Amino acid sequence: MKKNTIDIITLGCSKNLVDSEKLMKQLEKNGYKVTHDAEHPQGEIAVINTCGFIGDAKEESINLILEFCQAKEEGRLKKLYVMGCLSERYLKELQVEIPQVDKFYGKFNWNELLKDLGKTYEADGITGRHLTTPRHYAYLKISEGCDRKCSYCAIPIITGRHVSRPMEEILDEVRGLVAEGVKEFQVIAQELTYYGLDLYQRQMLPELVERMAAIPGVEWIRLHYAYPAHFPTDLFRVMREHDNVCKYMDIALQHISDPVLEKMRRHVTKEETFALIDQFRREVPGIHLRTTLMVGHPGETEEAFEELKDFVRKVRFDRMGAFAYSEEEGTYSAEAYEDDIPQEVKQQRLDELMEIQQGISAELSHAKIGQTLKIIIDRKEGEYYVGRTEFDSPEVDPEVLVKDEGQGLAIGTFYWATVVDADDFDLYAEIR
């Protein structure tokens, strides 16, 4: 057990990661040595930043907390703190069920941890983060919360209403991160397209992205988690006109069957969805679309599922993830519908959908053979340098593998590479 060392473990999404990075910076300013997601945590204090989105994520969070409780009981840990979405949502229950935890914090009051450790929270300029990512890219959170009321989603219950960060504050953070060597920004929010409505009474995402693109040193901007209804179409122009805005959009569509979309309370129709996809591809040539789909929502008939499969075959998404519906207490669907689709049917549908996508991904990857693409090198792994194109977000998307033949490639540097081979997901390339 290392004195004055704190281990922070982050579960869930990149929005949680940003909170952990802010906490790390504060702890370091107060004299602690801090590790993040260490393989073998050895600090005398541990902080677990939890996820509470769906059943599997909640289970993972609980299991990890119990693991650390055991370490505490065995004398390998002095103090254990828990923060994030799970404890925001189930604070009272967790305090009763797991009393070994010294204190639970929610998603927004984690800075109280410093006070409880006898330290002070220092406002630290704008960036105030210890980046856990490779230093050439960072996640940029532009808002919290969500005003959408999708039937299945517990996020608004956990995070509350949508709150945009002031634009100038975000732009200052970008400038600060550029000064620290960041070249690539993953712009994240629970719902990007809502940005600005609360502060400026209009959708301001296109203007924010355009102003970011004008900052010297910003080489790539990639957008995550958009919503299809009332999409701010001026964003198409911004993507077209600025080379450093990646031709990439992460837009969760969830389903295509009108009856299912209605039950999901998505406020968008099949016709509007197809029209939006068509507009993306027409107005931003070469754009890569990533989406997330859900199977097994109450009311999804075999016919609706067949419609979803046809949709995936027809649209041929460049990137796609999917998950099975899990009933979340407090959500509209938990109260209004019966979770009437057996788990094995949900799993079977999920497997079928992902198998279709795997074939599409393989075809799209192989179609890139012979193309020369701009890549950024993220790391060295075994005999390969591992990089990404503008169409690939870290952690979730395909990678580009370049065999190490003594080229001495630099991590965080851009190169032009010609694709020479491909498998179902990844590309193999040679530096031009």
CSV table of N, CA and C in Angstrom, one decimal, residues 220-338:
chain,number,residue,atom,x,y,z
A,220,TRP,N,-7.9,17.9,-36.0
A,220,TRP,CA,-9.1,17.0,-36.2
A,220,TRP,C,-10.2,17.3,-35.2
A,221,ILE,N,-11.4,17.4,-35.6
A,221,ILE,CA,-12.5,17.6,-34.7
A,221,ILE,C,-13.5,16.5,-35.1
A,222,ARG,N,-13.9,15.6,-34.1
A,222,ARG,CA,-14.8,14.5,-34.4
A,222,ARG,C,-16.0,14.6,-33.5
A,223,LEU,N,-17.2,14.4,-34.0
A,223,LEU,CA,-18.4,14.6,-33.3
A,223,LEU,C,-19.1,13.4,-32.9
A,224,HIS,N,-19.5,13.3,-31.6
A,224,HIS,CA,-20.1,12.1,-31.0
A,224,HIS,C,-21.5,12.3,-30.3
A,225,TYR,N,-22.4,11.5,-30.6
A,225,TYR,CA,-23.7,11.4,-30.0
A,225,TYR,C,-24.6,12.5,-30.4
A,226,ALA,N,-25.0,12.4,-31.6
A,226,ALA,CA,-26.1,13.4,-32.1
A,226,ALA,C,-27.4,12.7,-32.1
A,227,TYR,N,-28.5,13.5,-32.2
A,227,TYR,CA,-29.8,13.0,-32.2
A,227,TYR,C,-30.5,13.3,-33.6
A,228,PRO,N,-31.2,12.4,-34.2
A,228,PRO,CA,-31.7,12.7,-35.5
A,228,PRO,C,-32.8,13.7,-35.7
A,229,ALA,N,-33.7,13.9,-34.7
A,229,ALA,CA,-34.8,14.8,-34.9
A,229,ALA,C,-34.3,16.3,-34.8
A,230,HIS,N,-34.7,17.1,-35.7
A,230,HIS,CA,-34.3,18.6,-35.7
A,230,HIS,C,-32.8,18.7,-35.8
A,231,PHE,N,-32.2,18.0,-36.7
A,231,PHE,CA,-30.7,18.1,-36.8
A,231,PHE,C,-30.3,19.4,-37.3
A,232,PRO,N,-29.3,20.1,-36.8
A,232,PRO,CA,-28.9,21.4,-37.2
A,232,PRO,C,-28.1,21.3,-38.6
A,233,THR,N,-28.8,21.5,-39.7
A,233,THR,CA,-28.3,21.2,-41.0
A,233,THR,C,-27.1,22.1,-41.4
A,234,ASP,N,-26.9,23.2,-40.8
A,234,ASP,CA,-25.8,24.1,-41.1
A,234,ASP,C,-24.4,23.3,-40.8
A,235,LEU,N,-24.5,22.3,-40.0
A,235,LEU,CA,-23.3,21.5,-39.7
A,235,LEU,C,-22.8,20.9,-41.0
A,236,PHE,N,-23.6,20.5,-42.0
A,236,PHE,CA,-23.2,20.0,-43.2
A,236,PHE,C,-22.2,20.9,-43.9
A,237,ARG,N,-22.6,22.2,-44.0
A,237,ARG,CA,-21.7,23.2,-44.6
A,237,ARG,C,-20.3,23.3,-43.9
A,238,VAL,N,-20.4,23.3,-42.5
A,238,VAL,CA,-19.2,23.4,-41.7
A,238,VAL,C,-18.3,22.2,-42.0
A,239,MET,N,-18.8,21.0,-42.1
A,239,MET,CA,-18.0,19.8,-42.4
A,239,MET,C,-17.4,19.9,-43.8
A,240,ARG,N,-18.2,20.4,-44.7
A,240,ARG,CA,-17.7,20.5,-46.1
A,240,ARG,C,-16.6,21.5,-46.2
A,241,GLU,N,-16.7,22.6,-45.5
A,241,GLU,CA,-15.8,23.8,-45.7
A,241,GLU,C,-14.5,23.7,-44.9
A,242,HIS,N,-14.5,22.9,-43.9
A,242,HIS,CA,-13.3,22.8,-43.0
A,242,HIS,C,-12.7,21.4,-43.0
A,243,ASP,N,-11.4,21.4,-43.5
A,243,ASP,CA,-10.8,20.1,-43.6
A,243,ASP,C,-10.5,19.5,-42.3
A,244,ASN,N,-10.4,20.3,-41.2
A,244,ASN,CA,-10.1,19.7,-39.9
A,244,ASN,C,-11.3,19.2,-39.2
A,245,VAL,N,-12.5,19.4,-39.8
A,245,VAL,CA,-13.7,18.8,-39.2
A,245,VAL,C,-13.9,17.4,-39.9
A,246,CYS,N,-13.7,16.4,-39.1
A,246,CYS,CA,-13.7,15.0,-39.7
A,246,CYS,C,-15.0,14.7,-40.3
A,247,LYS,N,-14.9,14.0,-41.5
A,247,LYS,CA,-16.2,13.6,-42.2
A,247,LYS,C,-16.7,12.4,-41.4
A,248,TYR,N,-17.2,12.6,-40.3
A,248,TYR,CA,-17.6,11.5,-39.4
A,248,TYR,C,-18.7,12.0,-38.5
A,249,MET,N,-19.8,11.2,-38.3
A,249,MET,CA,-20.9,11.6,-37.4
A,249,MET,C,-21.3,10.4,-36.7
A,250,ASP,N,-21.3,10.5,-35.4
A,250,ASP,CA,-21.9,9.4,-34.5
A,250,ASP,C,-23.3,9.8,-34.1
A,251,ILE,N,-24.3,9.2,-34.7
A,251,ILE,CA,-25.7,9.5,-34.5
A,251,ILE,C,-26.5,8.3,-34.2
A,252,ALA,N,-26.9,8.2,-33.0
A,252,ALA,CA,-27.7,7.0,-32.5
A,252,ALA,C,-29.1,7.1,-33.1
A,253,LEU,N,-29.4,6.1,-33.9
A,253,LEU,CA,-30.8,6.0,-34.5
A,253,LEU,C,-31.7,5.1,-33.8
A,254,GLN,N,-31.2,4.1,-33.2
A,254,GLN,CA,-31.9,3.1,-32.3
A,254,GLN,C,-32.8,2.1,-33.1
A,255,HIS,N,-33.6,2.6,-34.0
A,255,HIS,CA,-34.5,1.7,-34.8
A,255,HIS,C,-35.0,2.4,-36.0
A,256,ILE,N,-35.7,1.6,-36.9
A,256,ILE,CA,-36.3,2.2,-38.1
A,256,ILE,C,-37.8,2.0,-38.2
A,257,SER,N,-38.3,1.0,-37.5
A,257,SER,CA,-39.8,0.7,-37.6
A,257,SER,C,-40.6,1.9,-36.9
A,258,ASP,N,-41.5,2.5,-37.7
A,258,ASP,CA,-42.3,3.6,-37.1
A,258,ASP,C,-43.0,3.2,-35.8
A,259,PRO,N,-43.6,2.0,-35.7
A,259,PRO,CA,-44.3,1.7,-34.4
A,259,PRO,C,-43.3,1.6,-33.2
A,260,VAL,N,-42.1,1.1,-33.5
A,260,VAL,CA,-41.1,1.0,-32.5
A,260,VAL,C,-40.5,2.4,-32.1
A,261,LEU,N,-40.2,3.2,-33.1
A,261,LEU,CA,-39.8,4.5,-32.9
A,261,LEU,C,-40.7,5.3,-32.0
A,262,GLU,N,-42.0,5.1,-32.3
A,262,GLU,CA,-43.1,5.8,-31.5
A,262,GLU,C,-43.1,5.3,-30.1
A,263,LYS,N,-43.0,4.0,-29.9
A,263,LYS,CA,-42.9,3.5,-28.5
A,263,LYS,C,-41.7,4.0,-27.8
A,264,MET,N,-40.6,4.1,-28.5
A,264,MET,CA,-39.3,4.6,-27.9
A,264,MET,C,-39.4,6.1,-27.7
A,265,ARG,N,-40.4,6.8,-28.1
A,265,ARG,CA,-40.5,8.3,-28.0
A,265,ARG,C,-39.3,9.0,-28.6
A,266,ARG,N,-39.0,8.6,-29.8
A,266,ARG,CA,-37.9,9.2,-30.5
A,266,ARG,C,-38.2,10.5,-31.3
A,267,HIS,N,-39.5,10.7,-31.6
A,267,HIS,CA,-39.9,11.9,-32.3
A,267,HIS,C,-39.3,12.1,-33.7
A,268,VAL,N,-39.1,10.9,-34.3
A,268,VAL,CA,-38.6,10.9,-35.7
A,268,VAL,C,-39.2,9.7,-36.4
A,269,THR,N,-39.4,9.8,-37.7
A,269,THR,CA,-40.0,8.7,-38.4
A,269,THR,C,-39.0,8.0,-39.3
A,270,LYS,N,-39.4,6.8,-39.8
A,270,LYS,CA,-38.6,6.1,-40.8
A,270,LYS,C,-38.2,7.0,-42.0
A,271,GLU,N,-39.2,7.6,-42.5
A,271,GLU,CA,-39.0,8.5,-43.7
A,271,GLU,C,-38.0,9.6,-43.4
A,272,GLU,N,-38.2,10.2,-42.2
A,272,GLU,CA,-37.3,11.3,-41.9
A,272,GLU,C,-35.9,10.8,-41.6
A,273,THR,N,-35.7,9.6,-41.1
A,273,THR,CA,-34.4,9.0,-40.9
A,273,THR,C,-33.7,8.8,-42.2
A,274,PHE,N,-34.4,8.2,-43.1
A,274,PHE,CA,-33.8,7.9,-44.5
A,274,PHE,C,-33.4,9.2,-45.1
A,275,ALA,N,-34.3,10.2,-45.0
A,275,ALA,CA,-34.0,11.5,-45.6
A,275,ALA,C,-32.8,12.2,-45.0
A,276,LEU,N,-32.6,12.1,-43.7
A,276,LEU,CA,-31.4,12.6,-43.0
A,276,LEU,C,-30.1,11.9,-43.5
A,277,ILE,N,-30.2,10.6,-43.5
A,277,ILE,CA,-29.0,9.9,-44.0
A,277,ILE,C,-28.6,10.3,-45.4
A,278,ASP,N,-29.6,10.4,-46.2
A,278,ASP,CA,-29.4,10.8,-47.6
A,278,ASP,C,-28.8,12.2,-47.7
A,279,GLN,N,-29.3,13.1,-46.9
A,279,GLN,CA,-28.8,14.5,-46.8
A,279,GLN,C,-27.3,14.5,-46.4
A,280,PHE,N,-27.0,13.7,-45.4
A,280,PHE,CA,-25.6,13.6,-44.9
A,280,PHE,C,-24.7,13.2,-46.1
A,281,ARG,N,-25.1,12.1,-46.8
A,281,ARG,CA,-24.2,11.6,-47.8
A,281,ARG,C,-24.1,12.5,-49.0
A,282,ARG,N,-25.2,13.2,-49.3
A,282,ARG,CA,-25.3,14.1,-50.4
A,282,ARG,C,-24.4,15.4,-50.1
A,283,GLU,N,-24.6,15.9,-48.9
A,283,GLU,CA,-24.0,17.2,-48.7
A,283,GLU,C,-22.6,17.1,-48.1
A,284,VAL,N,-22.2,16.0,-47.6
A,284,VAL,CA,-20.8,15.8,-47.1
A,284,VAL,C,-20.3,14.5,-47.7
A,285,PRO,N,-19.8,14.6,-49.0
A,285,PRO,CA,-19.3,13.5,-49.7
A,285,PRO,C,-18.2,12.8,-48.9
A,286,GLY,N,-18.3,11.4,-48.8
A,286,GLY,CA,-17.3,10.7,-48.1
A,286,GLY,C,-17.5,10.5,-46.7
A,287,ILE,N,-18.6,11.1,-46.1
A,287,ILE,CA,-18.8,11.0,-44.7
A,287,ILE,C,-19.0,9.5,-44.2
A,288,HIS,N,-18.4,9.2,-43.1
A,288,HIS,CA,-18.6,7.9,-42.4
A,288,HIS,C,-19.6,8.1,-41.3
A,289,LEU,N,-20.7,7.3,-41.3
A,289,LEU,CA,-21.7,7.4,-40.3
A,289,LEU,C,-21.5,6.2,-39.3
A,290,ARG,N,-21.5,6.6,-38.0
A,290,ARG,CA,-21.6,5.6,-37.0
A,290,ARG,C,-22.9,5.6,-36.3
A,291,THR,N,-23.6,4.5,-36.0
A,291,THR,CA,-24.8,4.6,-35.3
A,291,THR,C,-24.9,3.5,-34.3
A,292,THR,N,-25.9,3.6,-33.4
A,292,THR,CA,-26.2,2.6,-32.4
A,292,THR,C,-27.7,2.2,-32.6
A,293,LEU,N,-27.9,0.9,-32.5
A,293,LEU,CA,-29.3,0.4,-32.7
A,293,LEU,C,-29.6,-0.4,-31.5
A,294,MET,N,-30.9,-0.5,-31.2
A,294,MET,CA,-31.4,-1.3,-30.1
A,294,MET,C,-32.4,-2.4,-30.6
A,295,VAL,N,-32.2,-3.6,-30.0
A,295,VAL,CA,-33.2,-4.7,-30.3
A,295,VAL,C,-33.9,-5.0,-29.0
A,296,GLY,N,-35.1,-5.6,-29.2
A,296,GLY,CA,-35.8,-6.1,-28.1
A,296,GLY,C,-36.6,-5.1,-27.2
A,297,HIS,N,-36.8,-3.9,-27.8
A,297,HIS,CA,-37.6,-2.9,-27.0
A,297,HIS,C,-39.0,-3.5,-27.0
A,298,PRO,N,-39.8,-3.3,-25.9
A,298,PRO,CA,-41.2,-3.7,-25.9
A,298,PRO,C,-41.9,-3.3,-27.1
A,299,GLY,N,-42.6,-4.3,-27.7
A,299,GLY,CA,-43.4,-4.0,-28.9
A,299,GLY,C,-42.6,-4.2,-30.2
A,300,GLU,N,-41.3,-4.7,-30.1
A,300,GLU,CA,-40.6,-5.0,-31.4
A,300,GLU,C,-41.0,-6.4,-31.8
A,301,THR,N,-41.8,-6.4,-32.8
A,301,THR,CA,-42.3,-7.7,-33.4
A,301,THR,C,-41.3,-8.3,-34.3
A,302,GLU,N,-41.5,-9.5,-34.7
A,302,GLU,CA,-40.6,-10.1,-35.7
A,302,GLU,C,-40.5,-9.3,-37.0
A,303,GLU,N,-41.7,-8.8,-37.4
A,303,GLU,CA,-41.8,-7.9,-38.6
A,303,GLU,C,-40.9,-6.7,-38.4
A,304,ALA,N,-41.0,-6.0,-37.2
A,304,ALA,CA,-40.2,-4.8,-37.0
A,304,ALA,C,-38.8,-5.1,-37.0
A,305,PHE,N,-38.4,-6.3,-36.5
A,305,PHE,CA,-37.0,-6.7,-36.5
A,305,PHE,C,-36.5,-6.9,-37.9
A,306,GLU,N,-37.3,-7.6,-38.7
A,306,GLU,CA,-36.9,-7.8,-40.1
A,306,GLU,C,-36.7,-6.4,-40.8
A,307,GLU,N,-37.6,-5.5,-40.5
A,307,GLU,CA,-37.4,-4.1,-41.0
A,307,GLU,C,-36.1,-3.5,-40.6
A,308,LEU,N,-35.7,-3.7,-39.4
A,308,LEU,CA,-34.4,-3.2,-38.9
A,308,LEU,C,-33.3,-3.8,-39.6
A,309,LYS,N,-33.3,-5.1,-39.9
A,309,LYS,CA,-32.3,-5.8,-40.6
A,309,LYS,C,-32.2,-5.3,-42.0
A,310,ASP,N,-33.3,-5.1,-42.7
A,310,ASP,CA,-33.3,-4.5,-44.0
A,310,ASP,C,-32.7,-3.1,-44.1
A,311,PHE,N,-33.0,-2.4,-43.0
A,311,PHE,CA,-32.4,-1.0,-42.9
A,311,PHE,C,-30.9,-1.1,-42.9
A,312,VAL,N,-30.4,-2.0,-42.0
A,312,VAL,CA,-28.9,-2.1,-41.9
A,312,VAL,C,-28.3,-2.5,-43.2
A,313,ARG,N,-28.9,-3.5,-43.9
A,313,ARG,CA,-28.4,-3.9,-45.2
A,313,ARG,C,-28.4,-2.8,-46.3
A,314,LYS,N,-29.5,-2.0,-46.2
A,314,LYS,CA,-29.7,-1.0,-47.2
A,314,LYS,C,-28.8,0.2,-47.0
A,315,VAL,N,-28.7,0.7,-45.8
A,315,VAL,CA,-27.9,1.9,-45.5
A,315,VAL,C,-26.4,1.6,-45.5
A,316,ARG,N,-26.0,0.4,-45.1
A,316,ARG,CA,-24.6,0.1,-45.0
A,316,ARG,C,-23.8,1.1,-44.2
A,317,PHE,N,-24.1,1.1,-42.9
A,317,PHE,CA,-23.3,2.0,-42.0
A,317,PHE,C,-21.9,1.7,-42.0
A,318,ASP,N,-21.0,2.7,-41.9
A,318,ASP,CA,-19.6,2.5,-41.9
A,318,ASP,C,-19.2,1.9,-40.5
A,319,ARG,N,-19.9,2.4,-39.5
A,319,ARG,CA,-19.6,1.9,-38.1
A,319,ARG,C,-21.0,1.6,-37.5
A,320,MET,N,-21.1,0.6,-36.7
A,320,MET,CA,-22.4,0.3,-36.1
A,320,MET,C,-22.2,-0.5,-34.8
A,321,GLY,N,-22.9,-0.1,-33.7
A,321,GLY,CA,-22.9,-0.8,-32.5
A,321,GLY,C,-24.4,-1.1,-32.2
A,322,ALA,N,-24.7,-2.1,-31.4
A,322,ALA,CA,-26.1,-2.4,-31.1
A,322,ALA,C,-26.1,-3.0,-29.7
A,323,PHE,N,-27.2,-2.9,-29.0
A,323,PHE,CA,-27.4,-3.5,-27.7
A,323,PHE,C,-28.9,-3.9,-27.5
A,324,ALA,N,-29.0,-4.8,-26.6
A,324,ALA,CA,-30.4,-5.3,-26.3
A,324,ALA,C,-31.0,-4.5,-25.2
A,325,TYR,N,-32.3,-4.3,-25.4
A,325,TYR,CA,-33.1,-3.5,-24.4
A,325,TYR,C,-33.0,-4.1,-23.0
A,326,SER,N,-32.7,-3.2,-22.0
A,326,SER,CA,-32.7,-3.7,-20.7
A,326,SER,C,-33.6,-2.7,-19.9
A,327,GLU,N,-34.6,-3.2,-19.2
A,327,GLU,CA,-35.6,-2.4,-18.5
A,327,GLU,C,-34.9,-1.6,-17.3
A,328,GLU,N,-35.0,-0.3,-17.3
A,328,GLU,CA,-34.5,0.5,-16.3
A,328,GLU,C,-35.5,1.2,-15.5
A,329,GLU,N,-35.5,0.9,-14.2
A,329,GLU,CA,-36.6,1.4,-13.3
A,329,GLU,C,-36.6,3.0,-13.4
A,330,GLY,N,-37.9,3.5,-13.4
A,330,GLY,CA,-38.0,4.9,-13.4
A,330,GLY,C,-38.2,5.5,-14.8
A,331,THR,N,-37.9,4.7,-15.9
A,331,THR,CA,-38.0,5.1,-17.2
A,331,THR,C,-39.5,5.0,-17.7
A,332,TYR,N,-39.8,5.6,-18.7
A,332,TYR,CA,-41.2,5.6,-19.3
A,332,TYR,C,-41.5,4.1,-19.6
A,333,SER,N,-40.6,3.5,-20.3
A,333,SER,CA,-41.0,2.1,-20.8
A,333,SER,C,-41.1,1.1,-19.7
A,334,ALA,N,-40.4,1.3,-18.6
A,334,ALA,CA,-40.5,0.4,-17.5
A,334,ALA,C,-41.9,0.5,-16.8
A,335,GLU,N,-42.4,1.7,-16.9
A,335,GLU,CA,-43.8,1.9,-16.3
A,335,GLU,C,-44.9,1.7,-17.3
A,336,ALA,N,-44.7,2.0,-18.5
A,336,ALA,CA,-45.8,1.9,-19.5
A,336,ALA,C,-45.9,0.6,-20.2
A,337,TYR,N,-44.8,-0.2,-20.4
A,337,TYR,CA,-44.8,-1.4,-21.2
A,337,TYR,C,-44.3,-2.6,-20.4
A,338,GLU,N,-44.7,-3.7,-20.8
A,338,GLU,CA,-44.2,-5.0,-20.2
A,338,GLU,C,-43.0,-5.4,-21.0
